[in-house]
Coordinates of C-alpha atoms in Angstrom, one line a residue:
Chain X
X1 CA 0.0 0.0 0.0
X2 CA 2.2 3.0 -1.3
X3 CA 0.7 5.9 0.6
X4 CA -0.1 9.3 -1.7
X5 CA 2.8 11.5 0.4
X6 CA 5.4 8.5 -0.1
X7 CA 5.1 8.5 -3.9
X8 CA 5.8 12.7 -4.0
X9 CA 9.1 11.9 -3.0
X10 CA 10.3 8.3 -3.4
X11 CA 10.8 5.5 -5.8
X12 CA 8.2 3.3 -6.3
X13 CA 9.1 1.3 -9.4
X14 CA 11.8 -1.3 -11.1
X15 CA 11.3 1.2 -14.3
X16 CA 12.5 4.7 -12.2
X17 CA 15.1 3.0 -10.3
X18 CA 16.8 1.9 -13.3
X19 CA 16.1 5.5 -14.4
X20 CA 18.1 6.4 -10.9
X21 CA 21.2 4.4 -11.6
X22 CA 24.8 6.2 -11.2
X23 CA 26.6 7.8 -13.9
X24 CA 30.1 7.8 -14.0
X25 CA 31.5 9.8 -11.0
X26 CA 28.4 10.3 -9.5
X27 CA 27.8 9.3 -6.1
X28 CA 24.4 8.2 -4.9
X29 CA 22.8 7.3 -1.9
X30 CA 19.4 5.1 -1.7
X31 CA 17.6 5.5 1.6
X32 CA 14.1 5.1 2.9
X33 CA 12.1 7.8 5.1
X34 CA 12.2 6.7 8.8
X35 CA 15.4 4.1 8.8
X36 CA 17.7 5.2 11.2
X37 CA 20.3 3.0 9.2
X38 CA 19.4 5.5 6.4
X39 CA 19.5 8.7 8.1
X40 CA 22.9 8.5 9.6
X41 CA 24.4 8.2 6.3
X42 CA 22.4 11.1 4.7
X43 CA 23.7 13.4 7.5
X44 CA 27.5 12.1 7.8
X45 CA 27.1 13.1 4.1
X46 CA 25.7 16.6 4.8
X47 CA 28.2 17.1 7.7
X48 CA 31.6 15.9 5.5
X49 CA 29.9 18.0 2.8
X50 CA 29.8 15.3 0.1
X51 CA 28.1 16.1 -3.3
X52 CA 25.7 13.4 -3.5
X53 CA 22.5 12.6 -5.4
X54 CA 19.8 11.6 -3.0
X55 CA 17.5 8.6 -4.2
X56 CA 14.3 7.7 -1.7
X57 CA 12.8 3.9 -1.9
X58 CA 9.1 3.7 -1.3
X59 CA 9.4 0.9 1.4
X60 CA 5.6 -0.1 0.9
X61 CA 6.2 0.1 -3.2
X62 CA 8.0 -3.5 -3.0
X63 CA 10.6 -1.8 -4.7
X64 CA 13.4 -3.1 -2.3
X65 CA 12.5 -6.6 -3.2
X66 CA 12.8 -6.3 -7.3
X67 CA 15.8 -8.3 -8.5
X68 CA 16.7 -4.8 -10.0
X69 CA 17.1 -3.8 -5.9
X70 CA 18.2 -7.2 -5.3
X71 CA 21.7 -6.4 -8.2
X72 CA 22.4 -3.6 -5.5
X73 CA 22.0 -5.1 -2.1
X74 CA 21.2 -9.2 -2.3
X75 CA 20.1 -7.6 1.5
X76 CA 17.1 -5.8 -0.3
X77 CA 17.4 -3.1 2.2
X78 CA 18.5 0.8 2.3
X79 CA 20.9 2.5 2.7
X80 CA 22.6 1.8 0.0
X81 CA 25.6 3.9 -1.1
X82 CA 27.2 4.1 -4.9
X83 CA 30.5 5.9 -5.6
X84 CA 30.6 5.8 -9.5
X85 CA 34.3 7.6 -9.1
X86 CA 35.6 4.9 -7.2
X87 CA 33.3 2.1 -9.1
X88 CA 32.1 1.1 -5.6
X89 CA 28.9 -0.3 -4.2
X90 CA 28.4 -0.4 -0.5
X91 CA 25.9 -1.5 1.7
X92 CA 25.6 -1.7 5.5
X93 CA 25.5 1.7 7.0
X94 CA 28.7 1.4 9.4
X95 CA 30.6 -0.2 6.0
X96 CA 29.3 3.3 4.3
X97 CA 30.3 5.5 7.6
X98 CA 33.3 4.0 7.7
X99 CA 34.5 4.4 4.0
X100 CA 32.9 8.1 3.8
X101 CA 35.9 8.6 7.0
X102 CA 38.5 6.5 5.4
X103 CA 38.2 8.9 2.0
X104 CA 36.8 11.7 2.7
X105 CA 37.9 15.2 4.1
X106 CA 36.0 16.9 7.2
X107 CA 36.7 14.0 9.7
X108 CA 33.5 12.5 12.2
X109 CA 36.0 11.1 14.5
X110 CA 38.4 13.1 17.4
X111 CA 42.4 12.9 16.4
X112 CA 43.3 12.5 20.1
X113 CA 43.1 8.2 21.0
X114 CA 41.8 8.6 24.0
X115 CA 38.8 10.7 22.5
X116 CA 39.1 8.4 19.4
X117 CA 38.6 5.7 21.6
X118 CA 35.2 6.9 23.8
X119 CA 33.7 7.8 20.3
X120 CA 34.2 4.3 19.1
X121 CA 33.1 2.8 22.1
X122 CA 29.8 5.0 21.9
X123 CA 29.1 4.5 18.0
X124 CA 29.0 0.7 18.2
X125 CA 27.3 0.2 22.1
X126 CA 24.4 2.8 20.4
X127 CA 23.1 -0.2 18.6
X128 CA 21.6 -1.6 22.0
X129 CA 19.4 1.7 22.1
X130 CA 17.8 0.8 18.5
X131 CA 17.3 -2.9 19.0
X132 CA 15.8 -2.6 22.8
X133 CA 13.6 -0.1 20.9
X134 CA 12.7 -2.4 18.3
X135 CA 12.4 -5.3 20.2
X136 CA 9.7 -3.5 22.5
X137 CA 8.0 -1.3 19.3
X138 CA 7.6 -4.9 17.3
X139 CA 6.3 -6.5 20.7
X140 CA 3.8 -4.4 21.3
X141 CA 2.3 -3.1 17.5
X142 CA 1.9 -7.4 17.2
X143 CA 0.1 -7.1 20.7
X144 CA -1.8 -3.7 19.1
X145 CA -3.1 -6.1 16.3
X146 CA -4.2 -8.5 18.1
X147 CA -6.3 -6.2 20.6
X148 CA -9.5 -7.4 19.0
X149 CA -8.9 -10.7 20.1
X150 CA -8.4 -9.4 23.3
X151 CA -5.1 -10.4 23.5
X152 CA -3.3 -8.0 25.8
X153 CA 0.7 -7.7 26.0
X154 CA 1.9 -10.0 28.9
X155 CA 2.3 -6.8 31.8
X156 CA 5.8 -8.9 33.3
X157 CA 7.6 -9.4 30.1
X158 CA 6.4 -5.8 29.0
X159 CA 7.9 -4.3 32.1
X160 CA 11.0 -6.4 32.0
X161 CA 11.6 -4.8 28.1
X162 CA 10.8 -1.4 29.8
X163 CA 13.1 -1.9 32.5
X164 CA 16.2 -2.8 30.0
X165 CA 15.5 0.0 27.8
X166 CA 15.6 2.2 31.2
X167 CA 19.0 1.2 32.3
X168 CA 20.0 1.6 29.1
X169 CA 18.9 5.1 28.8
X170 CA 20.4 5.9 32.7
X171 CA 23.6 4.7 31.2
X172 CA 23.5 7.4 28.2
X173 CA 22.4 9.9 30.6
X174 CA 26.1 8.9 32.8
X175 CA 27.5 9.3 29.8
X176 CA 26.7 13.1 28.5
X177 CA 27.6 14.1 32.0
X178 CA 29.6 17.2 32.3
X179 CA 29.4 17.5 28.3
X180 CA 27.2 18.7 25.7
X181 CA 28.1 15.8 23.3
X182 CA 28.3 12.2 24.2
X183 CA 32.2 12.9 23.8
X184 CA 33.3 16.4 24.0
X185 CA 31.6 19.9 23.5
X186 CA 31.2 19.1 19.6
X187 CA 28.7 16.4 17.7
X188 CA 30.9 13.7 16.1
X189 CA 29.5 10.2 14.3
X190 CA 28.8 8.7 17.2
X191 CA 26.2 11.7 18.4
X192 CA 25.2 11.5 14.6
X193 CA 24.2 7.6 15.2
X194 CA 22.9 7.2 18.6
X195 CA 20.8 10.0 17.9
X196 CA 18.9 8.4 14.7
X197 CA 18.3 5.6 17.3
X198 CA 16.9 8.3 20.3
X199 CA 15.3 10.4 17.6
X200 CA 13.5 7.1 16.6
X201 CA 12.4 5.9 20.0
X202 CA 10.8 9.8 20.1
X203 CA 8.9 9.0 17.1
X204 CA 7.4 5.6 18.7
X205 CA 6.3 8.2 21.6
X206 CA 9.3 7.9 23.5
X207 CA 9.3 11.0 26.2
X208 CA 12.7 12.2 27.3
X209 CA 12.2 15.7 28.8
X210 CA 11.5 15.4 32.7
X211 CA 13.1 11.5 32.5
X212 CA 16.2 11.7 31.2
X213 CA 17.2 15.5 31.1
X214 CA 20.4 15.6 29.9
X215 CA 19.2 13.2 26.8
X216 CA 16.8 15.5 26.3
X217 CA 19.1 18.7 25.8
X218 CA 21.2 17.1 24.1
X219 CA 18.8 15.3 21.7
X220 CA 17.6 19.4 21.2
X221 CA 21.1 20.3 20.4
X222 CA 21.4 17.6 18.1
X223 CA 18.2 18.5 16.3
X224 CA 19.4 22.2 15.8
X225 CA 22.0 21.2 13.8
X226 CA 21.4 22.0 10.0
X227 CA 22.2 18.9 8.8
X228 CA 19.7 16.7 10.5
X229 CA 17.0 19.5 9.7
X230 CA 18.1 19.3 6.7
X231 CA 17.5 15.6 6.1
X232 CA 14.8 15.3 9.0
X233 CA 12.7 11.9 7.4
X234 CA 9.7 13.4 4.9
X235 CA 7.4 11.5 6.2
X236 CA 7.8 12.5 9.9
X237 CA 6.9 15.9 8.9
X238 CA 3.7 15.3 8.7
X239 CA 2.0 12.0 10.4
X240 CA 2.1 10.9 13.8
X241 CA 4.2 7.9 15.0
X242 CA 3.2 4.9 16.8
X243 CA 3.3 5.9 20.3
X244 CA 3.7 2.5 21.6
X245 CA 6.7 3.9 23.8
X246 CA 4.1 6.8 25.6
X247 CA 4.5 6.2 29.5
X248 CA 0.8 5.1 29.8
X249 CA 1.6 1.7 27.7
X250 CA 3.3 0.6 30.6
X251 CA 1.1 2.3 33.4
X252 CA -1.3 -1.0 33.2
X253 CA -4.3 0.9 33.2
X254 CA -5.9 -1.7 30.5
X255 CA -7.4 0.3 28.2
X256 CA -8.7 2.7 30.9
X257 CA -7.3 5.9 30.7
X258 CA -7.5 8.5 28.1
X259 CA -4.3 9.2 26.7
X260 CA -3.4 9.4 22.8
X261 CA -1.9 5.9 22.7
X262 CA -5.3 3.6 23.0
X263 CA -6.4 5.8 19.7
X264 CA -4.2 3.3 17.1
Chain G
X1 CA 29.1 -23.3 38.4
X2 CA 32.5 -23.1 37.6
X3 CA 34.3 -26.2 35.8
X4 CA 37.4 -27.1 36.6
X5 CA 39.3 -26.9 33.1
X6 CA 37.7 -22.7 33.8
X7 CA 39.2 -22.2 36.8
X8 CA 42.5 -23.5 35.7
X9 CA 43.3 -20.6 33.3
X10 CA 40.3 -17.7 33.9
X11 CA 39.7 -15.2 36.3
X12 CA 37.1 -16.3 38.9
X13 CA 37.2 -13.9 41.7
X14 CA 37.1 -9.8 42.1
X15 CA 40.3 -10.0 44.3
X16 CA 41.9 -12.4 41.5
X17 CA 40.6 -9.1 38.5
X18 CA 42.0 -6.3 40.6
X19 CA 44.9 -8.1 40.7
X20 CA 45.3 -7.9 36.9
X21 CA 44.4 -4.6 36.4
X22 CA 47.2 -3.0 34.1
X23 CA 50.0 -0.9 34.8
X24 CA 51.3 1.9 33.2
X25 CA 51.7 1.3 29.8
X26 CA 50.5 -2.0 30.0
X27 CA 48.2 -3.6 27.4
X28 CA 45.6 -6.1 28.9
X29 CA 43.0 -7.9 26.9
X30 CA 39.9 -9.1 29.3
X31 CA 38.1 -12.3 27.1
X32 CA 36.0 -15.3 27.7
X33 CA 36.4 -18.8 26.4
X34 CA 34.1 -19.7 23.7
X35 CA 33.0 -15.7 23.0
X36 CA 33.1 -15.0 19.2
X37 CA 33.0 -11.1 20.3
X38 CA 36.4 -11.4 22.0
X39 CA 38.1 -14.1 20.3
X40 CA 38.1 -12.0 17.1
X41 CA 40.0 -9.3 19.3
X42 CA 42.4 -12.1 19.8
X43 CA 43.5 -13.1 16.7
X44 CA 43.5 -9.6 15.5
X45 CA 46.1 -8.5 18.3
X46 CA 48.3 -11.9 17.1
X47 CA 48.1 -10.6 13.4
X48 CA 48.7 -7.2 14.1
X49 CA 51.9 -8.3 16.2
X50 CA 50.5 -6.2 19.2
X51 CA 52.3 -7.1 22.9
X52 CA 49.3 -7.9 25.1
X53 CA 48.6 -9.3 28.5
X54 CA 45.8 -11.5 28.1
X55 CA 43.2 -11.9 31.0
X56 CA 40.6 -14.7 30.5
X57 CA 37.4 -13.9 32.3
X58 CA 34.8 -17.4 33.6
X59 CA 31.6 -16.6 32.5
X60 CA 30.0 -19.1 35.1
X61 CA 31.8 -17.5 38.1
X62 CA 29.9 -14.5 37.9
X63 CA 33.2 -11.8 37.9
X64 CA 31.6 -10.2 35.1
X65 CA 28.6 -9.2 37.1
X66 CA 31.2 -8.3 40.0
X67 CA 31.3 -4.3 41.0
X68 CA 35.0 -4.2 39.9
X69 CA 34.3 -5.6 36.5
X70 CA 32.0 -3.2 35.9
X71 CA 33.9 -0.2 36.5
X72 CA 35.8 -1.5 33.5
X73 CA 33.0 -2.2 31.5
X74 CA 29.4 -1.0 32.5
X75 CA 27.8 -4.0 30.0
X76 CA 29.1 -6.6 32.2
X77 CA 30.4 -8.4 29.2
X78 CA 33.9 -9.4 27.3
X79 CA 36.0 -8.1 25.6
X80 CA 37.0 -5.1 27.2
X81 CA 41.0 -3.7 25.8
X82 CA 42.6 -1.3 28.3
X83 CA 45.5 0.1 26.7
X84 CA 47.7 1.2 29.2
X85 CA 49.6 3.6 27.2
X86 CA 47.4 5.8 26.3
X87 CA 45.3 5.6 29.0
X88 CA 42.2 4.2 27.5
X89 CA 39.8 1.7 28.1
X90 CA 38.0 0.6 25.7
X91 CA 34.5 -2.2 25.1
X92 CA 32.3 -3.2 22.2
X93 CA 34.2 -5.1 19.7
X94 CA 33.7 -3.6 17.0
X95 CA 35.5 -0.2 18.7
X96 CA 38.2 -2.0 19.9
X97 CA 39.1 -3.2 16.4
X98 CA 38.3 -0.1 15.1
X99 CA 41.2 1.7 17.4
X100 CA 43.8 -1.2 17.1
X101 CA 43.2 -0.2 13.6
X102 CA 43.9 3.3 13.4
X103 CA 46.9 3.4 16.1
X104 CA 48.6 0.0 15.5
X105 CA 50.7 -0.8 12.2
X106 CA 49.9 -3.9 10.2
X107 CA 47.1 -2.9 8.8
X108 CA 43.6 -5.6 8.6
X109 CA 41.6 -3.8 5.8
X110 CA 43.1 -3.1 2.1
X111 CA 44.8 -0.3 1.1
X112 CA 42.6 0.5 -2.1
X113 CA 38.9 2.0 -1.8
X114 CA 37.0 -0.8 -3.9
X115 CA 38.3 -3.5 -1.8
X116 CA 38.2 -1.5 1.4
X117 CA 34.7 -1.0 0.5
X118 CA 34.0 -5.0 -0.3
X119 CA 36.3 -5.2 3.6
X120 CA 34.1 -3.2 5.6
X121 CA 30.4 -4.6 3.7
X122 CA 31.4 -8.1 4.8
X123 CA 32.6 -7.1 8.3
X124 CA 29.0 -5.5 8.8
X125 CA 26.9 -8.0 7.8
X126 CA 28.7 -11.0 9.0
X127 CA 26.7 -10.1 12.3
X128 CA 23.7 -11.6 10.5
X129 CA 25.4 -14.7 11.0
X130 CA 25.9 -14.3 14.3
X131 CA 22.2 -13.1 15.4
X132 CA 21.1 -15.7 13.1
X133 CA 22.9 -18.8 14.7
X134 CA 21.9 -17.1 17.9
X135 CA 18.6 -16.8 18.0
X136 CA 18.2 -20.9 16.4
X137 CA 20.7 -22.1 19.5
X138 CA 18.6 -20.4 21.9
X139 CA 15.1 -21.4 20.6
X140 CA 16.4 -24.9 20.6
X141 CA 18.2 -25.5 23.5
X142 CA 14.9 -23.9 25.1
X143 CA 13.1 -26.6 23.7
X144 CA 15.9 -28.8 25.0
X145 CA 15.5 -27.5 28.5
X146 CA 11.5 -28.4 28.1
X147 CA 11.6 -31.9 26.6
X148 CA 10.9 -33.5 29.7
X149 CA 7.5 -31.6 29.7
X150 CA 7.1 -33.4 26.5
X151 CA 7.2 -29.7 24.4
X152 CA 8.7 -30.3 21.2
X153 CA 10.2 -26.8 19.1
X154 CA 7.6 -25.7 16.8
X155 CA 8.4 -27.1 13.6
X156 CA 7.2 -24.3 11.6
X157 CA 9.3 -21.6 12.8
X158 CA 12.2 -24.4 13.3
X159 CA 12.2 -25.1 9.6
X160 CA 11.6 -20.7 9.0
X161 CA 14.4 -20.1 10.9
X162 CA 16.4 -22.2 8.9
X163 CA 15.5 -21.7 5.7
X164 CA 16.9 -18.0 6.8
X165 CA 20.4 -19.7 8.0
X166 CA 20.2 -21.1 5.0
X167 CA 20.2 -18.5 2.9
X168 CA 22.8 -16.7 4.6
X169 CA 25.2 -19.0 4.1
X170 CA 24.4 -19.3 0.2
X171 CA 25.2 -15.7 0.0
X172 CA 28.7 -16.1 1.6
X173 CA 29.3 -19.1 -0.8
X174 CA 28.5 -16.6 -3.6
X175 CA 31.0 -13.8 -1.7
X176 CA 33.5 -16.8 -1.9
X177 CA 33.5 -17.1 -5.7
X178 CA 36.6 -17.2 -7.1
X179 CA 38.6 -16.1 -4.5
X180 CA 40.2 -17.9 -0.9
X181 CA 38.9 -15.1 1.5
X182 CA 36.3 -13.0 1.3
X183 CA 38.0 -9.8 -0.1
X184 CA 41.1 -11.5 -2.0
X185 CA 43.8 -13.6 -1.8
X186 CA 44.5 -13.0 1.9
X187 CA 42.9 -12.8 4.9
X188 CA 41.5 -9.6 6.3
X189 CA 39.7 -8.5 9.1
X190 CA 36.6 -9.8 7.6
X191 CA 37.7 -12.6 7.5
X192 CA 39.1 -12.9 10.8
X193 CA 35.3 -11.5 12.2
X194 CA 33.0 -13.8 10.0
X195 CA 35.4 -16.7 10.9
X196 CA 34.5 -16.4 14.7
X197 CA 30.6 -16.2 14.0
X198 CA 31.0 -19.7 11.9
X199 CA 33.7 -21.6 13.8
X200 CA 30.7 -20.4 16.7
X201 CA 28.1 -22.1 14.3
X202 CA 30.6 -25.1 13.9
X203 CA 30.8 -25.8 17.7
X204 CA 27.0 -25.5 17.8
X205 CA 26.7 -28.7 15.1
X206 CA 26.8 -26.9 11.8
X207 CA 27.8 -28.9 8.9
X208 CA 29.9 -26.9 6.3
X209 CA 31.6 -30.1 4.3
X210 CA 29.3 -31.3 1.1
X211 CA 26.6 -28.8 2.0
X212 CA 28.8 -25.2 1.7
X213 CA 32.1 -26.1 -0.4
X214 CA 33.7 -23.0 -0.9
X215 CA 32.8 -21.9 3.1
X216 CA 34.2 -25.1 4.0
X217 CA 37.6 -24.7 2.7
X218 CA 37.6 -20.9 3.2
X219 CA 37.0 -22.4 7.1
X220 CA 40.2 -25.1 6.8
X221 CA 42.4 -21.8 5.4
X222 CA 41.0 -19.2 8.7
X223 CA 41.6 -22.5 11.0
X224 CA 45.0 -23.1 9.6
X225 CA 46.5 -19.4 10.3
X226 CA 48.9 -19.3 13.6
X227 CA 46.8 -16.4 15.1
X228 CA 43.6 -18.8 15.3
X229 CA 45.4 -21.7 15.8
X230 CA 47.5 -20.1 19.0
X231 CA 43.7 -18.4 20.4
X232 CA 41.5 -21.4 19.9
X233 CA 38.9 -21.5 22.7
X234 CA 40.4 -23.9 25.2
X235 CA 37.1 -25.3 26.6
X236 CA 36.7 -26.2 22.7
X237 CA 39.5 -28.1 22.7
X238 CA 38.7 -30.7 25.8
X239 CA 34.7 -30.8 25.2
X240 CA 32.2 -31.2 22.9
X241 CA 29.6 -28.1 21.9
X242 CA 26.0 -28.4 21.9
X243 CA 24.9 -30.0 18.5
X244 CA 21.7 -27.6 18.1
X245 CA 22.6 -27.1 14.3
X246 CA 23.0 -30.6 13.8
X247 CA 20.7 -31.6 10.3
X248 CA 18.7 -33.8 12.9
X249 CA 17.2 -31.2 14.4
X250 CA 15.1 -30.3 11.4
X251 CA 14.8 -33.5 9.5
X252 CA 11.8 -33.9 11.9
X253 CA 12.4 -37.1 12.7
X254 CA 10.4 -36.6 16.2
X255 CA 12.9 -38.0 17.9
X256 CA 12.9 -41.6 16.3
X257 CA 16.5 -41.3 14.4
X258 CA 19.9 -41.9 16.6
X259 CA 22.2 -39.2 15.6
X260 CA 24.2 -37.2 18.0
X261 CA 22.4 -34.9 18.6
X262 CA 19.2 -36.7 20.7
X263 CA 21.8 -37.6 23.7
X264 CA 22.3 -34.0 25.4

C-alpha cells in the first residue's frame, strides 16, 4: 500500500530506479524515510559536505524486493551507497560510515586516542538503544493487532523490556555528564548515530524531557543542527508515530485511561 | 558453576581481577572462552603483532557481574582492551578493532577504496550470521530444556528459521566465488570476524563439508593461520559443543532417528 505523500518523493518502481542508476562519477545514496540506518548516512554526508544525489525507496512500493534492488543489495534493504568515481557499491551503513571517513575530508572522528577511543566505544554500544527499541515497538504493534482478540501484551515481560531499555537510557544519561556531546563539546559520528536511534524511540512516543534530562538537551542540540534538519525523514513531517513507547503503555491501566496511545 | 578446566586458566574472583588490572603502559586484553566477540580481538592482536597481557574472564563464576568488572565495563560483558599507554579503556568489539586499527601498524583492511569498501560490507553483515545462529541455538536449547515436559520446538518456525540460516550461508558461498577469502587472496579482518561467528556455528553442530564447499575450505584456510590456531577457545578443545545445528534437528524425525544430537 504506497501511501499518496510517499510517492511525491520516493521511488516506487523497477522502471525509475533503473532510471536512478549512477553515472560515471556520481555518487548516490538510496535510503528510505524513517530508517535510522538510512538517516545517519544522509547526515555524515551533509556534515563531510559530500556532493551526493539523494535517491528515496518507497518501502511499501516492493521496490526493495525487485531483482533490479536485489543487483544492489542481495540484502534488499536501504541504505545503500554508490561511488561511480571509485566504481564502488556499499551496503551496510557502518561499512558506508566507515569508507565516507577513510576517504573523505571533514573528519567524524576526534584525532586524540583517548577521544578516538570513547567515540568508538559509543558509536558501536548505540546499537543496544535501537534494537531494545525495536524489540519492544515490534512487541507491542503485534500485541496492538491483536487487541480485537483481546489479547493483551503479557504486563511482566512488558515491564522487563521497559526496565532494559531504562538502564540503558540511565547509562547514556552517565555518559553526557559534564558534556554537551556524548564525547566532548562538539557532535561527532557517534552523536550522529545514537541519535537516529533516540530520535526514533521519540517518534514511537518515547518521552525524554523530565526523564532523562540531559538526553533530552542534548537530543535538542542535536536537532538544531542544520544537517539533520536538513535531512529530517519526509514522512515524519507530517503523520504521527506509533506511540507504543508513551508512558501510559506501561502504566497497566488496560485500556482505561484517556491518553493518545489507546487511539491506534 | 564453575568447571574445573575454567578455573584453571580464567579469572574467577574480584580480588583475582584487581589483581590484573594494568599498569602503566601495560596492554591487557579481558576475554571469555568460547566468545566469538572477544576471540576476534584475539587473533587480531596476534596478526597485528601487538604485545598484550591477556586476561581470561569465567563466565560461570559471575566476575563479570562483579562491582570491579564493571567499572571497567558498565555491559558486564567481554572483551574489554585497556591500553595502558594511552590511557584508555576501551568495550564493544567492533571499537576495539576499530582503534587497534587506526593506532597499530599492520594494517587488517586493504589499502585501495573498492576493496576497502567489499572489507568493511562483509565485516557489517557478517553479524547476520551471528544473530542468526543465535537466535536458532537459543530457541532450541529452550526446547531442549522443556523436553521433559514433552514440548517439542515448533516445527514451523524451526524449519523458518532455517530456511533464513540457509540463505545466509548461500550468499557467503556466492561472496567466496573465485577467491580464498572473502575480499582476496589474503585474509583480512573480515575474514578474521566472519570466521568467529561460523567456527561459533561449527561448535554449535553446523555442517559446512558437502553442504557449503567454498565456506568449507575458506574455514580449513582461517583455521590453519597461527593467530587462530595459537587463540583457539580452550574449553573447545577438551569438550564437545551443543549439537543444536546438527541436520537432525530439522529432518523432523520426532525423535525416532539416533544421531548425536538426541543424547544431550
Amino acid at each position: 500500500m504506497a501511501t499518496g505523500g510517499d510517492t511525491e518523493y520516493a521511488i516506487c518502481t523497477e522502471q525509475e530506479l533503473i532510471q536512478s542508476f549512477a553515472k560515471a562519477g556520481d555518487r548516490v545514496l538510496y535510503w528510505g524515510s524513517g530508517s535510522p540506518q538510512a538517516w545517519r548516512v544522509l547526515i555524515a554526508l551533509e556534515e563531510k559536505k559530500i556532493e551526493y544525489r539523494s535517491v528515496c525507496i518507497s518501502f511499501s512500493s516492493g521496490v526493495l524486493k525487485t531483482p533490479t534492488f536485489q543487483q544492489i543489495n542481495p540484502r534488499m534493504r536501504v541504505p545503500v551507497f554508490v561511488d561511480g568515481a571509485a566504481g564502488v557499491i556499499l551496503y551496510e551503513c557502518a561499512a558506508i560510515l566507515a569508507y565516507l571517513e577513510q576517504f573523505y575530508p571533514n573528519p567524524l572522528f576526534p584525532n586524540d586516542p583517548k577521544l578516538y577511543a570513547i567515540a568508538q566505544t559509543r558509536l558501536h554500544e548505540s546499537n543496544e538503544i535501537l534494537s531494545m527499541v525495536g524489540e519492544m515497538v515490534v512487541y507491542l504493534r503485534r500485541a496492538q493487532a491483536n487487541a480485537n482478540k483481546n489479547i493483551r501484551p503479557n504486563p511482566e515481560i512488558l515491564q522487563a523490556k521497559w526496565n532494559f531499555l531504562e538502564s540503558e537510557l540511565k547509562l547514556w544519561e552517565m555518559y553526557l555528564d559534564g558534556r554537551n556531546f556524548l564525547v566532548a563539546n562538539e557532535p561527532f559520528l557517534c552523536d550522529i548515530v545514537t541519535f537516529t536511534n533516540i530520535a526514533y524511540a521519540v517518534r514511537c512516543g518515547l518521552q525524554l524531557d523530565g526523564l532523562y534530562p540531559r538526553l533530552a538537551m542534548w537530543y535538542l542540540r542535536m536537532c538544531s543542527l542544520p544537517s539533520i534538519e536538513k535531512t529530517w525523514p519526509p514522512h515524519w513531517k507530517t503523520t504521527n508515530g506509533f506511540s507504543v513507547l508513551a508512558k501510559c503503555h506501561f502504566c497497566m491501566c488496560a485500556g482505561k485511561c484517556v491518553c493518545s496511545c489507546q487511539g491506534e
